[in-house]
mmCIF file of C-alpha atoms in Angstrom:
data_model
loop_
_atom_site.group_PDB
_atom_site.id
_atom_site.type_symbol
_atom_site.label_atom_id
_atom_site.label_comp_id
_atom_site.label_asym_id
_atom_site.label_seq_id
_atom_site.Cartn_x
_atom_site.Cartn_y
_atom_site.Cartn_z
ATOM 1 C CA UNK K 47 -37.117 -142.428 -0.745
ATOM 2 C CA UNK K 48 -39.931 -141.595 -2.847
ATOM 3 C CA UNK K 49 -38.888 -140.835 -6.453
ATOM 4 C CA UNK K 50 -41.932 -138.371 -7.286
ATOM 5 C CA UNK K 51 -41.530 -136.507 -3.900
ATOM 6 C CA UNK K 52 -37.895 -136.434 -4.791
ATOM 7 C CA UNK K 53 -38.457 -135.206 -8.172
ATOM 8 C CA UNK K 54 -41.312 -132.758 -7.185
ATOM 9 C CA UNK K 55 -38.941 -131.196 -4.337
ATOM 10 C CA UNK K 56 -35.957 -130.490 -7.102
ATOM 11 C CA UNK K 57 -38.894 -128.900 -9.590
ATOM 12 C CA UNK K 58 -39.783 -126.774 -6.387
ATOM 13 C CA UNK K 59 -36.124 -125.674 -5.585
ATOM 14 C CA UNK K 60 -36.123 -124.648 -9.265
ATOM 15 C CA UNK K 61 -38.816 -122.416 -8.439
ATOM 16 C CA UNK K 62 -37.636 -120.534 -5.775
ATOM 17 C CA UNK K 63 -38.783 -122.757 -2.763
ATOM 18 C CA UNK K 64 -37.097 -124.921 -0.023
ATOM 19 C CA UNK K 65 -38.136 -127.831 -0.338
ATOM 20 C CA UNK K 66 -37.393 -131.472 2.155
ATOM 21 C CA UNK K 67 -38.858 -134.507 1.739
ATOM 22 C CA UNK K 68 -39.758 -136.798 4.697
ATOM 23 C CA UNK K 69 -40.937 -140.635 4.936
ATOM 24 C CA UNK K 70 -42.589 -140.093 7.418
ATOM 25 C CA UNK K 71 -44.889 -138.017 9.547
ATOM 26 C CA UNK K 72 -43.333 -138.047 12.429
ATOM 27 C CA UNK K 73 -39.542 -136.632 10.884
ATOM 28 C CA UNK K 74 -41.770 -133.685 9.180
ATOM 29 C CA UNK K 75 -43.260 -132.740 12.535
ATOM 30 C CA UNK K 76 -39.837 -132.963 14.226
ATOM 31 C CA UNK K 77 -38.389 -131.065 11.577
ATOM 32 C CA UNK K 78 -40.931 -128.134 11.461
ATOM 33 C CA UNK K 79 -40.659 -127.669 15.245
ATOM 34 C CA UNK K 80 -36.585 -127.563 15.323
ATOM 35 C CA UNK K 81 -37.084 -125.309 12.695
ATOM 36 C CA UNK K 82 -39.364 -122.724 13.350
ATOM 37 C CA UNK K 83 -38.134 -119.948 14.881
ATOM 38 C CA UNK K 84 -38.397 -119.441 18.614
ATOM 39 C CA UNK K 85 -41.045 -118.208 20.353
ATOM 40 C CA UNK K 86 -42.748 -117.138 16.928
ATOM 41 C CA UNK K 87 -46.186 -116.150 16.602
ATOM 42 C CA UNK K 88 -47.447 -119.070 13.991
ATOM 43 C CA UNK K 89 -50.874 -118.679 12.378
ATOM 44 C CA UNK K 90 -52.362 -121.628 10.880
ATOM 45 C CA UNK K 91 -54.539 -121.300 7.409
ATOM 46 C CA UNK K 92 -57.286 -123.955 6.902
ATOM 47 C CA UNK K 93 -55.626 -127.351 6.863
ATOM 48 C CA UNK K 94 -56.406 -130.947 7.663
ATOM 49 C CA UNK K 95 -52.788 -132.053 7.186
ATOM 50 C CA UNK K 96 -51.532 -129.746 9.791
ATOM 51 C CA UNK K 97 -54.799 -131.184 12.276
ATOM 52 C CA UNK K 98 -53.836 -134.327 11.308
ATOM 53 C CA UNK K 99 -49.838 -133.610 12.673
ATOM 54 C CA UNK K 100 -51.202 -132.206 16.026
ATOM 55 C CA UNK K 101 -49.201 -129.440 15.274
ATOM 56 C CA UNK K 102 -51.070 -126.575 16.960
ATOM 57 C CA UNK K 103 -50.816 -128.513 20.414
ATOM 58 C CA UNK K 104 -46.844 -129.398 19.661
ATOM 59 C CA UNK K 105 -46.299 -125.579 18.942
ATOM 60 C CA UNK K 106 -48.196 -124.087 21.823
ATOM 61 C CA UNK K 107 -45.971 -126.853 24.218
ATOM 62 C CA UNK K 108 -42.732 -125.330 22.282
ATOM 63 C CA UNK K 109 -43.999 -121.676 23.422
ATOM 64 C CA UNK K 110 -45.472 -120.395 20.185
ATOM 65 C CA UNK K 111 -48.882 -118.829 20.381
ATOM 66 C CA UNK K 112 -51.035 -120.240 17.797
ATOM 67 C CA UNK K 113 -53.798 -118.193 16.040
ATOM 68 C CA UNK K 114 -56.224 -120.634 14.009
ATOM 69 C CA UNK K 115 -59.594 -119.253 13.054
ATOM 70 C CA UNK K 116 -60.958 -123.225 13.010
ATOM 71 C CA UNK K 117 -60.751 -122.565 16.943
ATOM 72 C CA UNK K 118 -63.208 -119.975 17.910
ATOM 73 C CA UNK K 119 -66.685 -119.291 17.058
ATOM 74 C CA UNK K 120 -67.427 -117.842 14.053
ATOM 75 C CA UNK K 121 -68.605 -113.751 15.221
ATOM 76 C CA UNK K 122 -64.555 -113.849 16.351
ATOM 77 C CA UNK K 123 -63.018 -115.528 12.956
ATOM 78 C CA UNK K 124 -62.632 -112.203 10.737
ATOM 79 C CA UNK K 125 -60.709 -110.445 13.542
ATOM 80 C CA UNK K 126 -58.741 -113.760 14.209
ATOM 81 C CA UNK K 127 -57.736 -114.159 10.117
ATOM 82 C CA UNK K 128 -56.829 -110.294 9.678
ATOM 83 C CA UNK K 129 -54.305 -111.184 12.924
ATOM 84 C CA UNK K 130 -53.263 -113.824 11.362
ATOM 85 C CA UNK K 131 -52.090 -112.206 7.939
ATOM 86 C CA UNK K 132 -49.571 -110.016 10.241
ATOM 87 C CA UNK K 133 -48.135 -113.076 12.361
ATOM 88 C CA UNK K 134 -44.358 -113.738 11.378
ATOM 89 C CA UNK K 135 -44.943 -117.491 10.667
ATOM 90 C CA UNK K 136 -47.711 -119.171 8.435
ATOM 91 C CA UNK K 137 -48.462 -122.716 8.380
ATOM 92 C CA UNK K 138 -51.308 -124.522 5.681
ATOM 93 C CA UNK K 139 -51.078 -126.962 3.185
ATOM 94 C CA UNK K 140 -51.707 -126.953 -0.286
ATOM 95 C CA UNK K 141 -55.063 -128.321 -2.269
ATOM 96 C CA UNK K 142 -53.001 -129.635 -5.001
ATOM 97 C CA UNK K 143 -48.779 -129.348 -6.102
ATOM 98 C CA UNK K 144 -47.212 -130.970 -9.367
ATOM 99 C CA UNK K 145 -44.155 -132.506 -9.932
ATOM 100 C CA UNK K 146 -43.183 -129.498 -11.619
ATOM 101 C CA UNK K 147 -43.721 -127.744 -8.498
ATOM 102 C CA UNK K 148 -46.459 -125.540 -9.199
ATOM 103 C CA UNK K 149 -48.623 -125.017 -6.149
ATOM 104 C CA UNK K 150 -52.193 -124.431 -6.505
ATOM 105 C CA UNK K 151 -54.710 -122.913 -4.066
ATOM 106 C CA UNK K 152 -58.328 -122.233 -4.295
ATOM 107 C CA UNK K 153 -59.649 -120.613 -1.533
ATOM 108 C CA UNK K 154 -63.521 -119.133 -0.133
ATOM 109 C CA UNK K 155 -62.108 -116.221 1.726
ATOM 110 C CA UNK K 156 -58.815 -116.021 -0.161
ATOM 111 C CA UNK K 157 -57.421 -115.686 3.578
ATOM 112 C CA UNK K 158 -54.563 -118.286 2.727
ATOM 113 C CA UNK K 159 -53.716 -117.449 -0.215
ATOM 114 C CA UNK K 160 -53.231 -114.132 0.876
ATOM 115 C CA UNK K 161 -50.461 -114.778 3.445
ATOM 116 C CA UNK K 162 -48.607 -117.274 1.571
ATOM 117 C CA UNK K 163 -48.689 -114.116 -0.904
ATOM 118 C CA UNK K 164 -47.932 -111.273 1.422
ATOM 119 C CA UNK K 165 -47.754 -111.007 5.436
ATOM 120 C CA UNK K 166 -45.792 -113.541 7.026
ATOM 121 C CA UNK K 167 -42.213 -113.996 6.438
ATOM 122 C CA UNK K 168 -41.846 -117.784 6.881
ATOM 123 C CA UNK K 169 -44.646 -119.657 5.231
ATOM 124 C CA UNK K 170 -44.258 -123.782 5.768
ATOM 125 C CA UNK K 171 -46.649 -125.598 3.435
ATOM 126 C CA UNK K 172 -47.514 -129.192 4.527
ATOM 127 C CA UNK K 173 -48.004 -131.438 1.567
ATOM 128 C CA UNK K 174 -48.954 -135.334 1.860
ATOM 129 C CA UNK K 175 -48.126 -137.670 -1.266
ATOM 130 C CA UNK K 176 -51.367 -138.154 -1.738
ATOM 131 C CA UNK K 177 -52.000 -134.210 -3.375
ATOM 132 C CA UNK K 178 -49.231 -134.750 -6.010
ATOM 133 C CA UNK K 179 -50.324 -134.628 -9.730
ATOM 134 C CA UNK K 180 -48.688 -135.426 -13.097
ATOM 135 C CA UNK K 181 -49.220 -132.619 -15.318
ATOM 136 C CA UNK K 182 -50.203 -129.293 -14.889
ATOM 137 C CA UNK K 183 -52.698 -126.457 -13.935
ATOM 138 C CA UNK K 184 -55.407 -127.995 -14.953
ATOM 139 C CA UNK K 185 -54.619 -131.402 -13.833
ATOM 140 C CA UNK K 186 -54.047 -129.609 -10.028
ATOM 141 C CA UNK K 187 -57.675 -127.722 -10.502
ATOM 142 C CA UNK K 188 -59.170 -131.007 -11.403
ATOM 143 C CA UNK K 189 -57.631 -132.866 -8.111
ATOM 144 C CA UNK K 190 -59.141 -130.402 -6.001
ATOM 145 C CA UNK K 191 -62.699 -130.060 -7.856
ATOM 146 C CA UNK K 192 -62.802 -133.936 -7.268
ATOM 147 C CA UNK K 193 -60.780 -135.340 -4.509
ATOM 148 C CA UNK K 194 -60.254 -132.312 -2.082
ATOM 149 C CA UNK K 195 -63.701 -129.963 -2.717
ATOM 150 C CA UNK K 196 -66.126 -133.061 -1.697
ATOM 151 C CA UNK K 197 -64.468 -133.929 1.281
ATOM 152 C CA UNK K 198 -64.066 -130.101 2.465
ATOM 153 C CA UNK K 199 -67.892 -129.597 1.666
ATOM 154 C CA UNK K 200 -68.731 -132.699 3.945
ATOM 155 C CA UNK K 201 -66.883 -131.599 6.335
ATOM 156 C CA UNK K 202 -68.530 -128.028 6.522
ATOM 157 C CA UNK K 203 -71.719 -129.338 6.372
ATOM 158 C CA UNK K 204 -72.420 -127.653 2.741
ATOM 159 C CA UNK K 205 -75.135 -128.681 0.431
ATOM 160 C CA UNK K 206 -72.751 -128.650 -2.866
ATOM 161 C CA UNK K 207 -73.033 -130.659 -5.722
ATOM 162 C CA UNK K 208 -69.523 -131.829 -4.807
ATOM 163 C CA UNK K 209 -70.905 -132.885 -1.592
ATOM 164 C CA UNK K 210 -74.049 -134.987 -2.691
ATOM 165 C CA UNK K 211 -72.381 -136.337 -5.678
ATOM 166 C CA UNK K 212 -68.446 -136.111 -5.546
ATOM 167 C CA UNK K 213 -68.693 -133.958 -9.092
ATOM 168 C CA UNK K 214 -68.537 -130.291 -9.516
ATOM 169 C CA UNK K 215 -71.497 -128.277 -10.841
ATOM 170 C CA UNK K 216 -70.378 -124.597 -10.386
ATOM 171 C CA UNK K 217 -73.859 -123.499 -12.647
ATOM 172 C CA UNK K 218 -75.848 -125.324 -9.448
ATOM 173 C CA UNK K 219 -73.748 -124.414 -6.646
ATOM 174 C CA UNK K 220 -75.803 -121.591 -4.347
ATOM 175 C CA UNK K 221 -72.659 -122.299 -1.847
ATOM 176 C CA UNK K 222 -69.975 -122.389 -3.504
ATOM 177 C CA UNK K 223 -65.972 -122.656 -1.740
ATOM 178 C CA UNK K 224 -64.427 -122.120 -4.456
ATOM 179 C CA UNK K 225 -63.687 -118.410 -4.584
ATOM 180 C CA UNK K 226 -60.257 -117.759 -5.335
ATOM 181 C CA UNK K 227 -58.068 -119.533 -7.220
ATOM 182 C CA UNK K 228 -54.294 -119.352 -7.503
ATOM 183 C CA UNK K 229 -51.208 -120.872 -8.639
ATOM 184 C CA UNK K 230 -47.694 -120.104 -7.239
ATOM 185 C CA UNK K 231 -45.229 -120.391 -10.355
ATOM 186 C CA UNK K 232 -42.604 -119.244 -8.283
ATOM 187 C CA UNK K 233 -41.776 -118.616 -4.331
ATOM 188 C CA UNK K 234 -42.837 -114.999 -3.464
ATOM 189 C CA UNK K 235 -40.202 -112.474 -2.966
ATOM 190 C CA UNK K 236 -39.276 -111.063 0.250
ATOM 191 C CA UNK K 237 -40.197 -114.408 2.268
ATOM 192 C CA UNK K 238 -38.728 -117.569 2.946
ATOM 193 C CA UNK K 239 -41.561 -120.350 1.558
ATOM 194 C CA UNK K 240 -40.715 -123.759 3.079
ATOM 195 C CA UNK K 241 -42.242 -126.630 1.247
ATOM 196 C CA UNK K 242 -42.015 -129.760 3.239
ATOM 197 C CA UNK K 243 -42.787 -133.328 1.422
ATOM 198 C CA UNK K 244 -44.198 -136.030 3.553
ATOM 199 C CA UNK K 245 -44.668 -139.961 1.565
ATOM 200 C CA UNK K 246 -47.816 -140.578 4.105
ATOM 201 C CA UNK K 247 -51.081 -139.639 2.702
ATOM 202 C CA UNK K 248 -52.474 -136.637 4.445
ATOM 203 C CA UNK K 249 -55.499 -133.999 4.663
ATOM 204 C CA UNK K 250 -57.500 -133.670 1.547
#
């Protein structure tokens, strides 16, 4: 098994967290559907990795109903993403984690941050190897500014500087994603915050 995931997953457990780490794909998508709990109402935040899993089409075959604002037109999204901060399960991924287990998010509507915060009672966050950093905050902020910021811009369509050039200019960007920015030291009370480790490289 991965040492790092291993290691970031203890750090995590430290914080408050669960925590599993999987080798592969496949186990983390088993494990997340024998898992959730049944017939749940699961909302999904912004996330390639969970795209990447099929797991909106898994869940709705398991008898969940699945609210993700990526699926409807945009006049219906703000009415979709205020549901979606009252469903009982959550399901995203995180921009960056470190092996010390900090999680950070940074967010244009804040709508994900926001129910990993508050809302849901089981959050499941999604995390590929490939978004796992030595050091700390500002290791994490840099990952995203460079590796996961780009790619989201491209795939929005956005005319960033991130986009055109793969560096951040936030003096130059009219269009900026990068809205809200937080870091989870510790799990948040009063929910259960199920971090699941997967050695594949995944999402952004």
């Amino acid at each position: 098994m991965n040492e790092i995931l291993e290691k970031t997953a203890a750090a995590l457990r430290e914080r408050g967290f669960d925590a599993v780490v999987f080798d592969q794909a496949a186990k983390a998508r088993d494990y997340i559907r024998q898992d959730m709990p049944a017939g749940a109402t699961v909302a999904i935040g912004g996330s390639m990795t969970v795209k990447q899993l099929g797991l909106e089409t898994l869940l709705r075959e398991d008898g969940h109903t699945v609210l993700w604002h990526w699926e409807v037109e945009s006049a219906k999204r703000p009415a979709l993403l205020h549901e979606a901060m009252s469903a009982p399960v959550y399901l995203c991924s995180a921009n960056a984690l470190t092996e010390s287990g900090l999680i950070v998010q940074i967010d244009g509507n804040g709508n994900r941050v926001s129910a990993m915060c508050y809302g849901p009672q089981t959050v499941y966050v999604v995390v590929g190897r490939n978004k796992i950093v030595q050091g700390g905050y500002a290791q994490a902020v840099r990952r995203i500014k460079e590796t996961a910021c780009p790619q989201n811009a491209r795939r929005q369509g956005l005319n960033t500087p991130c986009a055109r050039t793969g560096h951040c200019d936030s003096a130059h960007c009219e269009s900026s994603m990068c809205h809200v920015f937080a870091s989870f030291e510790r799990a948040p009370s009063g929910k259960r915050t199920q971090v699941v480790l997967i050695d594949e490289d995944l999402g952004y």
